[in-house]
Every structure is written in structure tokens, then in C-alpha cells.
Amino acid sequence: VEKNLKQSAENNNTDAVPNLVQPEGVAALRRASVRDKLLAREVQEMEANRARHVHTRSSTTPDVAAPLRARSVTPEEGVLAGRSRFVFLVQVPEEYNMVPPQVKCTTRLWHPNINEEGNVCLSLLRESSIDGMGWAPTRTLKEIVWGLNALFTDLLNFDDPLDNEAAEHYQRDREGFRGQSARVRAQFTPTR
């Protein structure tokens, strides 16, 4: 029975199974194909419109169905500008675009909105956000990449930090913050 359900789902034949009794697996297969179609279009659009200092690549295969993608950002301006490259892993769940991707920074840095574990504080990655800037099905991967880039310039947020120590350091001693940021970059981040 399960084999027939999968085959009918692959053939997009939903007549074989009444809607009320479709197993979760069939719905997941159908949803994954929606995700894959969205990703194919979004990746193509993102590559066509990306900033020259933002690089994207698949971390596994060129297949858009691969759930893990790497994005690297090399800030050209702002407090963290320099020759460093910051790498982010973007996990796109099967439920995409109804839920946001999960993003981790794999490069260690001194930043108020990215903690030592690589968690990223960016409004558009929240499923629900007080400021109305959270995730919505109309958002795209391109917006996430632009948001990650903006974390190094205009979206650098010292008022609602994820890493309180970095934010307090900046507010207390900006030059000291820049120095600490440069030391961490020199020790942990790859150069261009």
C-alpha cells in the first residue's frame, strides 16, 4: 500500500487516495516538490541579483533539493568590514515557504546579533515577530541573504542583541569593540 501511495504521489495522482486519509508521508512528498520548485526559482533569481561580495553555493550537490546550502558574506563597509569571509549554513525545511529556513553562522565572530554557537538574530527568520518583519510565505532566500549581509552594516542591532557581551562592549568602548572584532576575525575567519 505504501509503495502505491508513493507512486501515486510521484505521478501527482491524488485520485488514488482520498484527501481525508492521505498519510503524512504523501503530503510531505507533495510539499517537498513545492519546496524544490520554489528553491529552483529563488536560487536562480538570487544568483542573478546578488551583490558581488555575497557568494552562494550548494554544500552538497548542485541539486536544488539538497536541504543544506552555504552562503558567505564579505562585508565591504561597517564595523566588521575587512578581508574576512563569514559563512552561513541555511537549512531549508520541507515545509518551506510556510516556515523560515534555519540559519547558522559557522564562522566565529564578535557580533551582537550572532552568538558563539552561531545562532543568528534576524527578524525575518522568526516565525512570528513583534515588529511585523518576521517570516511570511512571500519572503525568499534572496531576502535572507540580503538580511545576513545587512547584519554587517545597517541592521547591526545593539539594542536587541543575541550576544549581550558584544553589544555592551560596543556601547561601552567602540574602539575596543573594533579591536576585539579584528582579533576574533584574525584568529577564526578565512580571508578572501
mmCIF file with all atom_site columns, C-alpha atoms in Angstrom:
data_model
loop_
_atom_site.group_PDB
_atom_site.id
_atom_site.type_symbol
_atom_site.label_atom_id
_atom_site.label_alt_id
_atom_site.label_comp_id
_atom_site.label_asym_id
_atom_site.label_entity_id
_atom_site.label_seq_id
_atom_site.pdbx_PDB_ins_code
_atom_site.Cartn_x
_atom_site.Cartn_y
_atom_site.Cartn_z
_atom_site.occupancy
_atom_site.B_iso_or_equiv
_atom_site.pdbx_formal_charge
_atom_site.auth_seq_id
_atom_site.auth_comp_id
_atom_site.auth_asym_id
_atom_site.auth_atom_id
_atom_site.pdbx_PDB_model_num
ATOM 1   C CA . VAL A 1 1   ? 0.000  0.000  0.000   1.00 0.00 ? 1   VAL A CA 1
ATOM 2   C CA . GLU A 1 2   ? 2.777  2.438  0.967   1.00 0.00 ? 2   GLU A CA 1
ATOM 3   C CA . LYS A 1 3   ? 4.548  1.753  -2.347  1.00 0.00 ? 3   LYS A CA 1
ATOM 4   C CA . ASN A 1 4   ? 1.342  2.552  -4.273  1.00 0.00 ? 4   ASN A CA 1
ATOM 5   C CA . LEU A 1 5   ? 0.846  5.749  -2.253  1.00 0.00 ? 5   LEU A CA 1
ATOM 6   C CA . LYS A 1 6   ? 4.367  6.917  -3.033  1.00 0.00 ? 6   LYS A CA 1
ATOM 7   C CA . GLN A 1 7   ? 3.972  6.032  -6.706  1.00 0.00 ? 7   GLN A CA 1
ATOM 8   C CA . SER A 1 8   ? 0.658  7.901  -6.966  1.00 0.00 ? 8   SER A CA 1
ATOM 9   C CA . ALA A 1 9   ? 2.215  10.889 -5.190  1.00 0.00 ? 9   ALA A CA 1
ATOM 10  C CA . GLU A 1 10  ? 5.170  10.839 -7.579  1.00 0.00 ? 10  GLU A CA 1
ATOM 11  C CA . ASN A 1 11  ? 2.791  10.738 -10.532 1.00 0.00 ? 11  ASN A CA 1
ATOM 12  C CA . ASN A 1 12  ? 0.828  13.530 -8.853  1.00 0.00 ? 12  ASN A CA 1
ATOM 13  C CA . ASN A 1 13  ? -2.214 11.260 -8.965  1.00 0.00 ? 13  ASN A CA 1
ATOM 14  C CA . THR A 1 14  ? -4.231 12.189 -5.893  1.00 0.00 ? 14  THR A CA 1
ATOM 15  C CA . ASP A 1 15  ? -7.373 10.412 -7.179  1.00 0.00 ? 15  ASP A CA 1
ATOM 16  C CA . ALA A 1 16  ? -5.987 7.083  -5.922  1.00 0.00 ? 16  ALA A CA 1
ATOM 17  C CA . VAL A 1 17  ? -6.120 8.259  -2.292  1.00 0.00 ? 17  VAL A CA 1
ATOM 18  C CA . PRO A 1 18  ? -8.988 10.256 -0.776  1.00 0.00 ? 18  PRO A CA 1
ATOM 19  C CA . ASN A 1 19  ? -7.797 13.575 0.699   1.00 0.00 ? 19  ASN A CA 1
ATOM 20  C CA . LEU A 1 20  ? -9.010 12.796 4.217   1.00 0.00 ? 20  LEU A CA 1
ATOM 21  C CA . VAL A 1 21  ? -6.951 9.632  4.560   1.00 0.00 ? 21  VAL A CA 1
ATOM 22  C CA . GLN A 1 22  ? -3.709 10.578 2.844   1.00 0.00 ? 22  GLN A CA 1
ATOM 23  C CA . PRO A 1 23  ? -0.762 9.581  5.008   1.00 0.00 ? 23  PRO A CA 1
ATOM 24  C CA . GLU A 1 24  ? 1.622  12.242 6.244   1.00 0.00 ? 24  GLU A CA 1
ATOM 25  C CA . GLY A 1 25  ? 4.376  10.818 4.006   1.00 0.00 ? 25  GLY A CA 1
ATOM 26  C CA . VAL A 1 26  ? 2.428  11.544 0.822   1.00 0.00 ? 26  VAL A CA 1
ATOM 27  C CA . ALA A 1 27  ? 1.714  15.102 1.949   1.00 0.00 ? 27  ALA A CA 1
ATOM 28  C CA . ALA A 1 28  ? 5.406  15.540 2.756   1.00 0.00 ? 28  ALA A CA 1
ATOM 29  C CA . LEU A 1 29  ? 6.386  14.280 -0.712  1.00 0.00 ? 29  LEU A CA 1
ATOM 30  C CA . ARG A 1 30  ? 3.955  16.688 -2.363  1.00 0.00 ? 30  ARG A CA 1
ATOM 31  C CA . ARG A 1 31  ? 5.148  19.580 -0.140  1.00 0.00 ? 31  ARG A CA 1
ATOM 32  C CA . ALA A 1 32  ? 8.806  18.797 -0.869  1.00 0.00 ? 32  ALA A CA 1
ATOM 33  C CA . SER A 1 33  ? 8.153  19.137 -4.576  1.00 0.00 ? 33  SER A CA 1
ATOM 34  C CA . VAL A 1 34  ? 6.638  22.585 -3.962  1.00 0.00 ? 34  VAL A CA 1
ATOM 35  C CA . ARG A 1 35  ? 9.728  23.494 -1.925  1.00 0.00 ? 35  ARG A CA 1
ATOM 36  C CA . ASP A 1 36  ? 12.026 22.231 -4.673  1.00 0.00 ? 36  ASP A CA 1
ATOM 37  C CA . LYS A 1 37  ? 10.232 24.275 -7.331  1.00 0.00 ? 37  LYS A CA 1
ATOM 38  C CA . LEU A 1 38  ? 10.427 27.390 -5.160  1.00 0.00 ? 38  LEU A CA 1
ATOM 39  C CA . LEU A 1 39  ? 14.109 26.804 -4.420  1.00 0.00 ? 39  LEU A CA 1
ATOM 40  C CA . ALA A 1 40  ? 14.976 26.343 -8.087  1.00 0.00 ? 40  ALA A CA 1
ATOM 41  C CA . ARG A 1 41  ? 13.374 29.675 -8.957  1.00 0.00 ? 41  ARG A CA 1
ATOM 42  C CA . GLU A 1 42  ? 14.697 31.513 -5.885  1.00 0.00 ? 42  GLU A CA 1
ATOM 43  C CA . VAL A 1 43  ? 18.282 30.311 -6.274  1.00 0.00 ? 43  VAL A CA 1
ATOM 44  C CA . GLN A 1 44  ? 18.288 31.372 -9.929  1.00 0.00 ? 44  GLN A CA 1
ATOM 45  C CA . GLU A 1 45  ? 16.886 34.820 -9.027  1.00 0.00 ? 45  GLU A CA 1
ATOM 46  C CA . MET A 1 46  ? 19.315 35.210 -6.151  1.00 0.00 ? 46  MET A CA 1
ATOM 47  C CA . GLU A 1 47  ? 22.324 34.381 -8.319  1.00 0.00 ? 47  GLU A CA 1
ATOM 48  C CA . ALA A 1 48  ? 21.177 36.841 -10.976 1.00 0.00 ? 48  ALA A CA 1
ATOM 49  C CA . ASN A 1 49  ? 20.768 39.690 -8.464  1.00 0.00 ? 49  ASN A CA 1
ATOM 50  C CA . ARG A 1 50  ? 23.380 39.089 -5.782  1.00 0.00 ? 50  ARG A CA 1
ATOM 51  C CA . ALA A 1 51  ? 25.863 41.656 -4.563  1.00 0.00 ? 51  ALA A CA 1
ATOM 52  C CA . ARG A 1 52  ? 29.429 40.983 -5.688  1.00 0.00 ? 52  ARG A CA 1
ATOM 53  C CA . HIS A 1 53  ? 30.622 40.357 -2.119  1.00 0.00 ? 53  HIS A CA 1
ATOM 54  C CA . VAL A 1 54  ? 27.925 37.766 -1.361  1.00 0.00 ? 54  VAL A CA 1
ATOM 55  C CA . HIS A 1 55  ? 28.648 34.253 -2.619  1.00 0.00 ? 55  HIS A CA 1
ATOM 56  C CA . THR A 1 56  ? 26.293 31.305 -2.686  1.00 0.00 ? 56  THR A CA 1
ATOM 57  C CA . ARG A 1 57  ? 26.913 27.647 -3.370  1.00 0.00 ? 57  ARG A CA 1
ATOM 58  C CA . SER A 1 58  ? 25.407 24.283 -2.628  1.00 0.00 ? 58  SER A CA 1
ATOM 59  C CA . SER A 1 59  ? 27.323 22.490 0.082   1.00 0.00 ? 59  SER A CA 1
ATOM 60  C CA . THR A 1 60  ? 26.421 19.016 -1.147  1.00 0.00 ? 60  THR A CA 1
ATOM 61  C CA . THR A 1 61  ? 25.290 18.699 -4.754  1.00 0.00 ? 61  THR A CA 1
ATOM 62  C CA . PRO A 1 62  ? 24.085 21.087 -7.441  1.00 0.00 ? 62  PRO A CA 1
ATOM 63  C CA . ASP A 1 63  ? 20.602 19.584 -6.975  1.00 0.00 ? 63  ASP A CA 1
ATOM 64  C CA . VAL A 1 64  ? 18.237 22.235 -5.587  1.00 0.00 ? 64  VAL A CA 1
ATOM 65  C CA . ALA A 1 65  ? 16.554 19.555 -3.491  1.00 0.00 ? 65  ALA A CA 1
ATOM 66  C CA . ALA A 1 66  ? 19.656 19.392 -1.297  1.00 0.00 ? 66  ALA A CA 1
ATOM 67  C CA . PRO A 1 67  ? 18.491 20.866 2.010   1.00 0.00 ? 67  PRO A CA 1
ATOM 68  C CA . LEU A 1 68  ? 21.793 22.381 3.093   1.00 0.00 ? 68  LEU A CA 1
ATOM 69  C CA . ARG A 1 69  ? 23.258 25.412 1.363   1.00 0.00 ? 69  ARG A CA 1
ATOM 70  C CA . ALA A 1 70  ? 26.184 27.628 2.298   1.00 0.00 ? 70  ALA A CA 1
ATOM 71  C CA . ARG A 1 71  ? 26.231 31.391 1.924   1.00 0.00 ? 71  ARG A CA 1
ATOM 72  C CA . SER A 1 72  ? 29.265 33.547 2.505   1.00 0.00 ? 72  SER A CA 1
ATOM 73  C CA . VAL A 1 73  ? 29.321 37.268 3.092   1.00 0.00 ? 73  VAL A CA 1
ATOM 74  C CA . THR A 1 74  ? 32.374 39.513 2.950   1.00 0.00 ? 74  THR A CA 1
ATOM 75  C CA . PRO A 1 75  ? 31.366 42.915 4.370   1.00 0.00 ? 75  PRO A CA 1
ATOM 76  C CA . GLU A 1 76  ? 32.721 45.903 2.473   1.00 0.00 ? 76  GLU A CA 1
ATOM 77  C CA . GLU A 1 77  ? 31.538 48.510 4.960   1.00 0.00 ? 77  GLU A CA 1
ATOM 78  C CA . GLY A 1 78  ? 30.520 48.840 8.587   1.00 0.00 ? 78  GLY A CA 1
ATOM 79  C CA . VAL A 1 79  ? 32.134 47.890 11.882  1.00 0.00 ? 79  VAL A CA 1
ATOM 80  C CA . LEU A 1 80  ? 33.080 44.391 10.706  1.00 0.00 ? 80  LEU A CA 1
ATOM 81  C CA . ALA A 1 81  ? 34.347 45.349 7.242   1.00 0.00 ? 81  ALA A CA 1
ATOM 82  C CA . GLY A 1 82  ? 37.564 43.799 6.143   1.00 0.00 ? 82  GLY A CA 1
ATOM 83  C CA . ARG A 1 83  ? 39.030 40.911 4.279   1.00 0.00 ? 83  ARG A CA 1
ATOM 84  C CA . SER A 1 84  ? 37.135 38.288 6.292   1.00 0.00 ? 84  SER A CA 1
ATOM 85  C CA . ARG A 1 85  ? 34.545 35.925 4.897   1.00 0.00 ? 85  ARG A CA 1
ATOM 86  C CA . PHE A 1 86  ? 31.630 34.827 7.098   1.00 0.00 ? 86  PHE A CA 1
ATOM 87  C CA . VAL A 1 87  ? 29.972 31.524 6.195   1.00 0.00 ? 87  VAL A CA 1
ATOM 88  C CA . PHE A 1 88  ? 26.321 30.744 6.943   1.00 0.00 ? 88  PHE A CA 1
ATOM 89  C CA . LEU A 1 89  ? 24.557 27.413 6.587   1.00 0.00 ? 89  LEU A CA 1
ATOM 90  C CA . VAL A 1 90  ? 20.924 27.639 5.532   1.00 0.00 ? 90  VAL A CA 1
ATOM 91  C CA . GLN A 1 91  ? 18.763 24.589 6.250   1.00 0.00 ? 91  GLN A CA 1
ATOM 92  C CA . VAL A 1 92  ? 15.590 24.687 4.155   1.00 0.00 ? 92  VAL A CA 1
ATOM 93  C CA . PRO A 1 93  ? 12.856 22.530 5.748   1.00 0.00 ? 93  PRO A CA 1
ATOM 94  C CA . GLU A 1 94  ? 10.317 20.523 3.782   1.00 0.00 ? 94  GLU A CA 1
ATOM 95  C CA . GLU A 1 95  ? 7.609  22.951 4.948   1.00 0.00 ? 95  GLU A CA 1
ATOM 96  C CA . TYR A 1 96  ? 9.351  25.875 3.223   1.00 0.00 ? 96  TYR A CA 1
ATOM 97  C CA . ASN A 1 97  ? 7.953  28.525 2.383   1.00 0.00 ? 97  ASN A CA 1
ATOM 98  C CA . MET A 1 98  ? 5.382  28.259 5.147   1.00 0.00 ? 98  MET A CA 1
ATOM 99  C CA . VAL A 1 99  ? 8.204  28.234 7.720   1.00 0.00 ? 99  VAL A CA 1
ATOM 100 C CA . PRO A 1 100 ? 11.545 30.036 7.535   1.00 0.00 ? 100 PRO A CA 1
ATOM 101 C CA . PRO A 1 101 ? 14.865 28.350 6.861   1.00 0.00 ? 101 PRO A CA 1
ATOM 102 C CA . GLN A 1 102 ? 17.157 27.742 9.826   1.00 0.00 ? 102 GLN A CA 1
ATOM 103 C CA . VAL A 1 103 ? 20.395 29.733 9.611   1.00 0.00 ? 103 VAL A CA 1
ATOM 104 C CA . LYS A 1 104 ? 23.675 29.190 11.467  1.00 0.00 ? 104 LYS A CA 1
ATOM 105 C CA . CYS A 1 105 ? 26.908 31.136 11.177  1.00 0.00 ? 105 CYS A CA 1
ATOM 106 C CA . THR A 1 106 ? 29.799 28.658 11.041  1.00 0.00 ? 106 THR A CA 1
ATOM 107 C CA . THR A 1 107 ? 32.429 31.384 11.311  1.00 0.00 ? 107 THR A CA 1
ATOM 108 C CA . ARG A 1 108 ? 33.252 32.558 14.811  1.00 0.00 ? 108 ARG A CA 1
ATOM 109 C CA . LEU A 1 109 ? 32.975 36.315 15.184  1.00 0.00 ? 109 LEU A CA 1
ATOM 110 C CA . TRP A 1 110 ? 32.386 39.094 17.708  1.00 0.00 ? 110 TRP A CA 1
ATOM 111 C CA . HIS A 1 111 ? 28.907 40.370 16.829  1.00 0.00 ? 111 HIS A CA 1
ATOM 112 C CA . PRO A 1 112 ? 25.875 41.486 18.872  1.00 0.00 ? 112 PRO A CA 1
ATOM 113 C CA . ASN A 1 113 ? 23.413 39.567 16.660  1.00 0.00 ? 113 ASN A CA 1
ATOM 114 C CA . ILE A 1 114 ? 25.379 36.317 16.224  1.00 0.00 ? 114 ILE A CA 1
ATOM 115 C CA . ASN A 1 115 ? 26.438 34.362 19.291  1.00 0.00 ? 115 ASN A CA 1
ATOM 116 C CA . GLU A 1 116 ? 29.375 31.989 19.800  1.00 0.00 ? 116 GLU A CA 1
ATOM 117 C CA . GLU A 1 117 ? 27.203 28.977 18.905  1.00 0.00 ? 117 GLU A CA 1
ATOM 118 C CA . GLY A 1 118 ? 26.426 30.554 15.525  1.00 0.00 ? 118 GLY A CA 1
ATOM 119 C CA . ASN A 1 119 ? 22.786 31.382 16.250  1.00 0.00 ? 119 ASN A CA 1
ATOM 120 C CA . VAL A 1 120 ? 21.608 34.366 14.220  1.00 0.00 ? 120 VAL A CA 1
ATOM 121 C CA . CYS A 1 121 ? 19.200 37.058 15.412  1.00 0.00 ? 121 CYS A CA 1
ATOM 122 C CA . LEU A 1 122 ? 17.465 38.414 12.315  1.00 0.00 ? 122 LEU A CA 1
ATOM 123 C CA . SER A 1 123 ? 13.779 39.419 12.426  1.00 0.00 ? 123 SER A CA 1
ATOM 124 C CA . LEU A 1 124 ? 12.826 37.848 9.122   1.00 0.00 ? 124 LEU A CA 1
ATOM 125 C CA . LEU A 1 125 ? 13.959 34.415 10.386  1.00 0.00 ? 125 LEU A CA 1
ATOM 126 C CA . ARG A 1 126 ? 11.349 34.475 13.166  1.00 0.00 ? 126 ARG A CA 1
ATOM 127 C CA . GLU A 1 127 ? 8.075  32.679 12.535  1.00 0.00 ? 127 GLU A CA 1
ATOM 128 C CA . SER A 1 128 ? 6.285  35.472 14.349  1.00 0.00 ? 128 SER A CA 1
ATOM 129 C CA . SER A 1 129 ? 7.800  38.825 15.109  1.00 0.00 ? 129 SER A CA 1
ATOM 130 C CA . ILE A 1 130 ? 6.548  41.742 17.179  1.00 0.00 ? 130 ILE A CA 1
ATOM 131 C CA . ASP A 1 131 ? 7.854  44.267 14.658  1.00 0.00 ? 131 ASP A CA 1
ATOM 132 C CA . GLY A 1 132 ? 5.941  42.702 11.750  1.00 0.00 ? 132 GLY A CA 1
ATOM 133 C CA . MET A 1 133 ? 9.211  41.926 9.992   1.00 0.00 ? 133 MET A CA 1
ATOM 134 C CA . GLY A 1 134 ? 9.090  38.162 10.688  1.00 0.00 ? 134 GLY A CA 1
ATOM 135 C CA . TRP A 1 135 ? 8.815  35.328 8.231   1.00 0.00 ? 135 TRP A CA 1
ATOM 136 C CA . ALA A 1 136 ? 5.963  35.248 5.711   1.00 0.00 ? 136 ALA A CA 1
ATOM 137 C CA . PRO A 1 137 ? 5.395  32.847 2.789   1.00 0.00 ? 137 PRO A CA 1
ATOM 138 C CA . THR A 1 138 ? 6.105  35.744 0.435   1.00 0.00 ? 138 THR A CA 1
ATOM 139 C CA . ARG A 1 139 ? 9.704  36.045 1.649   1.00 0.00 ? 139 ARG A CA 1
ATOM 140 C CA . THR A 1 140 ? 12.548 34.452 -0.298  1.00 0.00 ? 140 THR A CA 1
ATOM 141 C CA . LEU A 1 141 ? 16.092 33.172 0.114   1.00 0.00 ? 141 LEU A CA 1
ATOM 142 C CA . LYS A 1 142 ? 17.319 36.355 -1.543  1.00 0.00 ? 142 LYS A CA 1
ATOM 143 C CA . GLU A 1 143 ? 15.835 38.386 1.316   1.00 0.00 ? 143 GLU A CA 1
ATOM 144 C CA . ILE A 1 144 ? 17.596 36.155 3.833   1.00 0.00 ? 144 ILE A CA 1
ATOM 145 C CA . VAL A 1 145 ? 20.951 36.609 2.098   1.00 0.00 ? 145 VAL A CA 1
ATOM 146 C CA . TRP A 1 146 ? 20.437 40.385 1.908   1.00 0.00 ? 146 TRP A CA 1
ATOM 147 C CA . GLY A 1 147 ? 19.442 40.357 5.595   1.00 0.00 ? 147 GLY A CA 1
ATOM 148 C CA . LEU A 1 148 ? 22.596 38.449 6.537   1.00 0.00 ? 148 LEU A CA 1
ATOM 149 C CA . ASN A 1 149 ? 24.661 40.951 4.571   1.00 0.00 ? 149 ASN A CA 1
ATOM 150 C CA . ALA A 1 150 ? 22.852 43.824 6.302   1.00 0.00 ? 150 ALA A CA 1
ATOM 151 C CA . LEU A 1 151 ? 23.795 42.392 9.721   1.00 0.00 ? 151 LEU A CA 1
ATOM 152 C CA . PHE A 1 152 ? 27.247 43.760 8.979   1.00 0.00 ? 152 PHE A CA 1
ATOM 153 C CA . THR A 1 153 ? 26.019 47.253 8.053   1.00 0.00 ? 153 THR A CA 1
ATOM 154 C CA . ASP A 1 154 ? 22.622 48.851 8.657   1.00 0.00 ? 154 ASP A CA 1
ATOM 155 C CA . LEU A 1 155 ? 20.863 46.011 10.558  1.00 0.00 ? 155 LEU A CA 1
ATOM 156 C CA . LEU A 1 156 ? 23.638 45.705 13.130  1.00 0.00 ? 156 LEU A CA 1
ATOM 157 C CA . ASN A 1 157 ? 21.459 45.901 16.263  1.00 0.00 ? 157 ASN A CA 1
ATOM 158 C CA . PHE A 1 158 ? 22.992 46.792 19.612  1.00 0.00 ? 158 PHE A CA 1
ATOM 159 C CA . ASP A 1 159 ? 19.604 47.450 21.287  1.00 0.00 ? 159 ASP A CA 1
ATOM 160 C CA . ASP A 1 160 ? 18.165 43.910 20.955  1.00 0.00 ? 160 ASP A CA 1
ATOM 161 C CA . PRO A 1 161 ? 21.304 41.738 20.946  1.00 0.00 ? 161 PRO A CA 1
ATOM 162 C CA . LEU A 1 162 ? 21.727 37.992 20.930  1.00 0.00 ? 162 LEU A CA 1
ATOM 163 C CA . ASP A 1 163 ? 25.260 38.349 22.328  1.00 0.00 ? 163 ASP A CA 1
ATOM 164 C CA . ASN A 1 164 ? 24.853 40.814 25.207  1.00 0.00 ? 164 ASN A CA 1
ATOM 165 C CA . GLU A 1 165 ? 28.565 40.909 25.980  1.00 0.00 ? 165 GLU A CA 1
ATOM 166 C CA . ALA A 1 166 ? 29.454 42.033 22.440  1.00 0.00 ? 166 ALA A CA 1
ATOM 167 C CA . ALA A 1 167 ? 26.686 44.667 22.457  1.00 0.00 ? 167 ALA A CA 1
ATOM 168 C CA . GLU A 1 168 ? 27.710 46.038 25.865  1.00 0.00 ? 168 GLU A CA 1
ATOM 169 C CA . HIS A 1 169 ? 31.349 46.120 24.754  1.00 0.00 ? 169 HIS A CA 1
ATOM 170 C CA . TYR A 1 170 ? 30.387 48.205 21.700  1.00 0.00 ? 170 TYR A CA 1
ATOM 171 C CA . GLN A 1 171 ? 28.297 50.643 23.749  1.00 0.00 ? 171 GLN A CA 1
ATOM 172 C CA . ARG A 1 172 ? 31.000 50.966 26.405  1.00 0.00 ? 172 ARG A CA 1
ATOM 173 C CA . ASP A 1 173 ? 34.087 51.147 24.154  1.00 0.00 ? 173 ASP A CA 1
ATOM 174 C CA . ARG A 1 174 ? 33.642 51.307 20.367  1.00 0.00 ? 174 ARG A CA 1
ATOM 175 C CA . GLU A 1 175 ? 37.350 51.239 19.600  1.00 0.00 ? 175 GLU A CA 1
ATOM 176 C CA . GLY A 1 176 ? 37.807 48.309 21.982  1.00 0.00 ? 176 GLY A CA 1
ATOM 177 C CA . PHE A 1 177 ? 34.925 46.512 20.225  1.00 0.00 ? 177 PHE A CA 1
ATOM 178 C CA . ARG A 1 178 ? 36.566 47.071 16.837  1.00 0.00 ? 178 ARG A CA 1
ATOM 179 C CA . GLY A 1 179 ? 39.852 45.757 18.213  1.00 0.00 ? 179 GLY A CA 1
ATOM 180 C CA . GLN A 1 180 ? 38.217 42.642 19.696  1.00 0.00 ? 180 GLN A CA 1
ATOM 181 C CA . SER A 1 181 ? 36.315 42.092 16.453  1.00 0.00 ? 181 SER A CA 1
ATOM 182 C CA . ALA A 1 182 ? 39.562 42.300 14.466  1.00 0.00 ? 182 ALA A CA 1
ATOM 183 C CA . ARG A 1 183 ? 41.314 39.857 16.836  1.00 0.00 ? 183 ARG A CA 1
ATOM 184 C CA . VAL A 1 184 ? 38.497 37.313 16.562  1.00 0.00 ? 184 VAL A CA 1
ATOM 185 C CA . ARG A 1 185 ? 38.414 37.718 12.768  1.00 0.00 ? 185 ARG A CA 1
ATOM 186 C CA . ALA A 1 186 ? 42.177 37.251 12.520  1.00 0.00 ? 186 ALA A CA 1
ATOM 187 C CA . GLN A 1 187 ? 42.022 34.111 14.640  1.00 0.00 ? 187 GLN A CA 1
ATOM 188 C CA . PHE A 1 188 ? 38.887 32.406 13.314  1.00 0.00 ? 188 PHE A CA 1
ATOM 189 C CA . THR A 1 189 ? 37.812 33.675 9.893   1.00 0.00 ? 189 THR A CA 1
ATOM 190 C CA . PRO A 1 190 ? 39.151 32.767 6.474   1.00 0.00 ? 190 PRO A CA 1
ATOM 191 C CA . THR A 1 191 ? 40.261 35.599 4.212   1.00 0.00 ? 191 THR A CA 1
ATOM 192 C CA . ARG A 1 192 ? 39.006 36.125 0.684   1.00 0.00 ? 192 ARG A CA 1
#
